[in-house]
mmCIF file of C-alpha atoms in Angstrom:
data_model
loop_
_atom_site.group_PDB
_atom_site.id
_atom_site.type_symbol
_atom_site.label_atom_id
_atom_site.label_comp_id
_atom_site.label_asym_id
_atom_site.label_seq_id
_atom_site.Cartn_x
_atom_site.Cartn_y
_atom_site.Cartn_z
ATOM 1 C CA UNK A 1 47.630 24.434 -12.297
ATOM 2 C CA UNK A 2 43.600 24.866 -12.868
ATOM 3 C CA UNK A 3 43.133 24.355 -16.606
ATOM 4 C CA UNK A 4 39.854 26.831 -17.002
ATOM 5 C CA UNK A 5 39.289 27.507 -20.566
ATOM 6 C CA UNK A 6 42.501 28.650 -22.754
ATOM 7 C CA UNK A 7 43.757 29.708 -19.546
ATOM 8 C CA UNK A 8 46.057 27.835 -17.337
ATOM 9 C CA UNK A 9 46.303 29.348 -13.673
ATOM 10 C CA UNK A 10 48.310 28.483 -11.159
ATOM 11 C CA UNK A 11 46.493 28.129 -7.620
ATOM 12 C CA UNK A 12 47.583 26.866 -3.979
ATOM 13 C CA UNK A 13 45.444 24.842 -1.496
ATOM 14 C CA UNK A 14 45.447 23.840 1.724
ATOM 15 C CA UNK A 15 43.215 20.872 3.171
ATOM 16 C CA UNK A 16 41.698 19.853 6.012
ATOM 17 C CA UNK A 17 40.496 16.222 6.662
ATOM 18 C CA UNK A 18 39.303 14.861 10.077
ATOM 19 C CA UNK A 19 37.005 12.075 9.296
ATOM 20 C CA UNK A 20 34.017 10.809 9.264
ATOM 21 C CA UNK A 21 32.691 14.023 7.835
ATOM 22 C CA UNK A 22 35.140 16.898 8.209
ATOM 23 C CA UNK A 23 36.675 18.632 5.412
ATOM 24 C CA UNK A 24 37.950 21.946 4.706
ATOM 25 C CA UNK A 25 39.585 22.828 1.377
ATOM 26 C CA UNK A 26 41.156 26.754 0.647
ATOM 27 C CA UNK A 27 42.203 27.379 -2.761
ATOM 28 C CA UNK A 28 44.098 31.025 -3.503
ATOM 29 C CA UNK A 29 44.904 31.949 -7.282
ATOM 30 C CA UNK A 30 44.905 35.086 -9.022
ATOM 31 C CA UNK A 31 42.734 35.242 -12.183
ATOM 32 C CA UNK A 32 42.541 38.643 -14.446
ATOM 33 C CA UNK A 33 45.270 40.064 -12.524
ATOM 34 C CA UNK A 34 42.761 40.171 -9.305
ATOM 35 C CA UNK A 35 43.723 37.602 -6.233
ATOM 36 C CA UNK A 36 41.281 35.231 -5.353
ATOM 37 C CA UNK A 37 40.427 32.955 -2.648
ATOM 38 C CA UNK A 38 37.731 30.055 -2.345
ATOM 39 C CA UNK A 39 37.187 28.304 0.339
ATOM 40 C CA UNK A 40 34.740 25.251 0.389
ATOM 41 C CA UNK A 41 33.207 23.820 3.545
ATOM 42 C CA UNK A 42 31.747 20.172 4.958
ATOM 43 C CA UNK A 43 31.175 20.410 8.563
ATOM 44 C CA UNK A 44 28.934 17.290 9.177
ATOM 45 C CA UNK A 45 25.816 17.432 7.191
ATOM 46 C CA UNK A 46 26.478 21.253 6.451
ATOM 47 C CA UNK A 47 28.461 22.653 3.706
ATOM 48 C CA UNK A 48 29.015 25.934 2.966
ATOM 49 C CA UNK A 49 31.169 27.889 -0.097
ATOM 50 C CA UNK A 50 32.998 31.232 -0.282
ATOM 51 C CA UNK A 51 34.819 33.128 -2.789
ATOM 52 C CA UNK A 52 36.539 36.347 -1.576
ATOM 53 C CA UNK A 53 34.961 36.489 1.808
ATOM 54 C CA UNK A 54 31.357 36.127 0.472
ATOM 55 C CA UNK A 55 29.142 33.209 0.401
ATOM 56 C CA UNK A 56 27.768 31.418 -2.326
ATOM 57 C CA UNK A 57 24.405 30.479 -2.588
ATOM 58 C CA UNK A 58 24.703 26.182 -2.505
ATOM 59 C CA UNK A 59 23.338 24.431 -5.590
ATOM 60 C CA UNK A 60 22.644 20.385 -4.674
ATOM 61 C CA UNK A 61 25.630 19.682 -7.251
ATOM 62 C CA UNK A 62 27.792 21.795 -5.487
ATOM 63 C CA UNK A 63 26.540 20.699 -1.983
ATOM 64 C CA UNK A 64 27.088 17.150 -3.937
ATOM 65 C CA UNK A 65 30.339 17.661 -5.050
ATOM 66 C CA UNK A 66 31.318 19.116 -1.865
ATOM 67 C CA UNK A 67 30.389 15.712 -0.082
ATOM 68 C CA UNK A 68 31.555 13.363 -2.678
ATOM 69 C CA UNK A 69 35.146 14.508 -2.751
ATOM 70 C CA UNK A 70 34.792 13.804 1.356
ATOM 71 C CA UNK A 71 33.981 10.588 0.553
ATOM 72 C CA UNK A 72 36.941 10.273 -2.148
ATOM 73 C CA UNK A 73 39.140 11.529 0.644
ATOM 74 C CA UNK A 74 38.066 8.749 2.801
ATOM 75 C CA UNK A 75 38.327 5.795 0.562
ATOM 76 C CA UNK A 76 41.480 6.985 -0.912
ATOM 77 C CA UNK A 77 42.641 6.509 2.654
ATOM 78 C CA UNK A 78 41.689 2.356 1.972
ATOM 79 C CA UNK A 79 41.317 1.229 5.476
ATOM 80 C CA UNK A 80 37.530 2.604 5.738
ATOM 81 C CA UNK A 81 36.629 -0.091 2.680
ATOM 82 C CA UNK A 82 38.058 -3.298 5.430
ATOM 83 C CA UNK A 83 36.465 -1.293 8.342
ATOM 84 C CA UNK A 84 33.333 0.260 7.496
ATOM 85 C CA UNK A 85 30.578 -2.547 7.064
ATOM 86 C CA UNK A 86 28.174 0.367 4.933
ATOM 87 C CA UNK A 87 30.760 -0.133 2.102
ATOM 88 C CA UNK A 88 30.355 -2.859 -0.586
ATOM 89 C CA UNK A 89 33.240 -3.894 -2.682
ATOM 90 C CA UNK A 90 32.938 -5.518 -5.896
ATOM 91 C CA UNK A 91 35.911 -6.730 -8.415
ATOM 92 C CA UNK A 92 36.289 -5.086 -11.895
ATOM 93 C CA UNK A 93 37.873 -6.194 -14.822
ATOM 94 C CA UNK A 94 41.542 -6.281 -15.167
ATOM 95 C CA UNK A 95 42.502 -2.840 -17.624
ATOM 96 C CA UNK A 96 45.388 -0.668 -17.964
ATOM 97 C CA UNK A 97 45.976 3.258 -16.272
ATOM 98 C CA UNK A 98 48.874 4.766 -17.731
ATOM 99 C CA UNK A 99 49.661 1.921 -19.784
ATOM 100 C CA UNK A 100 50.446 -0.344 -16.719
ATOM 101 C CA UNK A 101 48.223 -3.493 -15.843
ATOM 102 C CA UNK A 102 45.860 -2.646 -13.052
ATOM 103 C CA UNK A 103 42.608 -4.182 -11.437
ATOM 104 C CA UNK A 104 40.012 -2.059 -9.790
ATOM 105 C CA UNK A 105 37.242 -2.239 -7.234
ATOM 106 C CA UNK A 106 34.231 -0.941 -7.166
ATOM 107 C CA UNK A 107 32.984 1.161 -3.987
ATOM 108 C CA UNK A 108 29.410 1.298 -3.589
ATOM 109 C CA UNK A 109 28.067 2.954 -0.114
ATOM 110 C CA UNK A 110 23.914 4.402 0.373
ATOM 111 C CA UNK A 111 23.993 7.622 -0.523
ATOM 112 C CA UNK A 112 27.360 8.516 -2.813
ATOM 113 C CA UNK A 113 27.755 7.360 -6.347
ATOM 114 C CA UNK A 114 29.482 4.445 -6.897
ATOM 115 C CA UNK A 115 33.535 5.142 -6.849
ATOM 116 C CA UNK A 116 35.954 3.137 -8.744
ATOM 117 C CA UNK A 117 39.546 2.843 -8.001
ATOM 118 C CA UNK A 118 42.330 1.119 -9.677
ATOM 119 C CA UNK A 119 45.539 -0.150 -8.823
ATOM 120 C CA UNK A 120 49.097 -0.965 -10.297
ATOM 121 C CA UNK A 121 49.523 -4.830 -10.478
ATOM 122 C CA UNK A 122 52.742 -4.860 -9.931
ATOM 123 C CA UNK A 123 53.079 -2.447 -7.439
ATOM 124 C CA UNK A 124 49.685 -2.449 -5.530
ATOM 125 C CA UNK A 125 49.549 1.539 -5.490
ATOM 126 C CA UNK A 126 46.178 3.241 -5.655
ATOM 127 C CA UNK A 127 46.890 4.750 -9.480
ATOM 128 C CA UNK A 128 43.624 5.547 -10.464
ATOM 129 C CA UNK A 129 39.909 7.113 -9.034
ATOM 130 C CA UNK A 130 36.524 7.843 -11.118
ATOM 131 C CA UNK A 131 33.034 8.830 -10.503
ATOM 132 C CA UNK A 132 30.415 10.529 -11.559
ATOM 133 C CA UNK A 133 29.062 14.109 -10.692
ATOM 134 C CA UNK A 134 26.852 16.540 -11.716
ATOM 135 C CA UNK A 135 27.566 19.863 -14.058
ATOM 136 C CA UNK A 136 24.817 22.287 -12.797
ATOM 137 C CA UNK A 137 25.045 24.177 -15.208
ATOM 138 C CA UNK A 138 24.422 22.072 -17.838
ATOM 139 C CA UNK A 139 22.308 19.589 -15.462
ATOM 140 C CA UNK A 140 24.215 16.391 -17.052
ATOM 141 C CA UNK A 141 26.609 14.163 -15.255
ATOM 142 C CA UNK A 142 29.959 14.039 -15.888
ATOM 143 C CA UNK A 143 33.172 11.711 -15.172
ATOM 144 C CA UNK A 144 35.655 12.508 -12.946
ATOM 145 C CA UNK A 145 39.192 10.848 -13.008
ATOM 146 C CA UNK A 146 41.911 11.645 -10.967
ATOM 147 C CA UNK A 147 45.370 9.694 -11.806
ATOM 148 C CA UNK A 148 48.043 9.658 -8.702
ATOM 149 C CA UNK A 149 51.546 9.399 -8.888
ATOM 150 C CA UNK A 150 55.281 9.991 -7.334
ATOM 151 C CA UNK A 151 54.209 7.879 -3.818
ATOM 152 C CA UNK A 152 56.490 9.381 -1.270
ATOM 153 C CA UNK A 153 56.445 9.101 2.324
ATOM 154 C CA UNK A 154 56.194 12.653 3.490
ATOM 155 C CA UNK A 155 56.161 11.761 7.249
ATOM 156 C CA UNK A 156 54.330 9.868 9.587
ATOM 157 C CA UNK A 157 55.077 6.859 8.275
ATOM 158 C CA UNK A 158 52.498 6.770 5.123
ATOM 159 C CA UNK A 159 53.387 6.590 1.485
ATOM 160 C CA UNK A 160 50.390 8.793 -0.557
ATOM 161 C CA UNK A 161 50.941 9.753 -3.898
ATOM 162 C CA UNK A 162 52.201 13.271 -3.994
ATOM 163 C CA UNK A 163 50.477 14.329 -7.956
ATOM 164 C CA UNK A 164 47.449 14.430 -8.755
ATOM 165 C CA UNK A 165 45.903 14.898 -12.214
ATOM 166 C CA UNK A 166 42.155 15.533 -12.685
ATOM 167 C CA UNK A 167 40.350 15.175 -16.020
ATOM 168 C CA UNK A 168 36.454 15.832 -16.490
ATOM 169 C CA UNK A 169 35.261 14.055 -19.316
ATOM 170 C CA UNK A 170 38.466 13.731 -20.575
ATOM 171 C CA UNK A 171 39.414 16.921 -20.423
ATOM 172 C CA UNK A 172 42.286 18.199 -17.644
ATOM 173 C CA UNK A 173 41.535 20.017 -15.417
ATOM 174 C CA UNK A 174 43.772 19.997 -12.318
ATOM 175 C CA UNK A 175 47.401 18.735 -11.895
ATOM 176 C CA UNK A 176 48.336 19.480 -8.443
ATOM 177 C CA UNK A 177 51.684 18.954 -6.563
ATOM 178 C CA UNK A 178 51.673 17.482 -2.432
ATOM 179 C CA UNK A 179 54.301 19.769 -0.889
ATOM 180 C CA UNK A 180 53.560 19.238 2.563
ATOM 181 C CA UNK A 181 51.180 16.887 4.745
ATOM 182 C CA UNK A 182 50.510 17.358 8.834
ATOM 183 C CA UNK A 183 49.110 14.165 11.027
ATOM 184 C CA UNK A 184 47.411 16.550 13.863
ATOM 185 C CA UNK A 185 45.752 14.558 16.809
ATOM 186 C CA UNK A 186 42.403 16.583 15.937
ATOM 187 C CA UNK A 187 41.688 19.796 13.834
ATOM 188 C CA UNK A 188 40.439 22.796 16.129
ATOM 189 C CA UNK A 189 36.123 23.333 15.268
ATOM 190 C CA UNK A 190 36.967 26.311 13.885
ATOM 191 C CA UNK A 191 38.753 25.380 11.203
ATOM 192 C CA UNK A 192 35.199 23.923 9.975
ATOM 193 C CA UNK A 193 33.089 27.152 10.653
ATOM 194 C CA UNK A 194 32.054 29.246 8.230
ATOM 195 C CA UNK A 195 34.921 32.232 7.094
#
């Protein structure tokens, strides 16, 4: 569900990740009684955005948006912060996400906003993300938080969290449900072409 306004509408996506720097992300909902479909694009340093077939002229927030959730996707993953020497790690202070004791760590990489992520003390699970981004249309930053939940292992042999809830400035915005996830040995080009 996309909280947008009073209204709440549902929506379904479906992602593709190859990294370093592949992502492909195609959201279908119906707004107004009219179907729509977006489809948002990082191919490399390109990105590229459509709604209903026709593309959208790229604002840098959007084109930064576009390649900060990439590198969300690829932190969340947590083996590029032991691997990848261009990411600095710093301890935060102990807090609590969802009432829970957690610590965090602070991801700081050349060029992407510092990330923080969280994680249940008990358990270890990645629980919580935030960073910042910019609104373009009010050219301000804002905070994004997304809070995970119900691990599962839905094949391959990896537990991820399977909901997601996003707020922006402490306002939700997305909860979304993993029904399905696909390990593929690689992702066919095309799937990162422009639509």
């Amino acid at each position: 569900v996309m909280h947008l306004g009073d209204d709440d509408v549902q929506f379904s996506s479906e992602n593709f990740v190859q990294l370093p720097a592949q992502f492909k992300s195609t959201v279908n909902f119906t707004l107004n009684d009219r179907k729509r479909t977006t489809v948002q694009i990082l191919n490399g340093d390109k990105t590229s955005v459509t709604v209903d077939g026709q593309p959208i002229q790229m604002t840098a927030a959007g084109d930064l948006e576009i390649r900060e959730t990439m590198h969300l996707e690829r932190a969340t993953r947590l083996v590029p912060l032991l691997t990848d020497k261009a990411i600095e790690l710093a301890l935060l202070e102990e807090t609590k996400v969802n009432d829970q004791p957690a610590y965090g760590v602070k991801v700081s990489m050349k060029g992407h906003k510092d990330l923080r992520m969280y994680f249940d003390k008990e358990t270890n699970l990645l629980v919580k993300t935030e960073h910042m981004l910019e609104e373009p249309k009010e050219a301000k930053e804002f905070k994004q938080e997304e809070y995970y939940g119900e691990v599962k292992d839905l094949g391959g042999g990896f537990k991820r969290p399977t909901r997601i809830t996003y707020y922006r400035d402490g306002k939700k915005r997305v909860e979304a449900k993993v029904i399905e996830v696909k390990y593929l040995e690689k992702i066919p080009a095309a799937e990162f072409t422009k639509p």
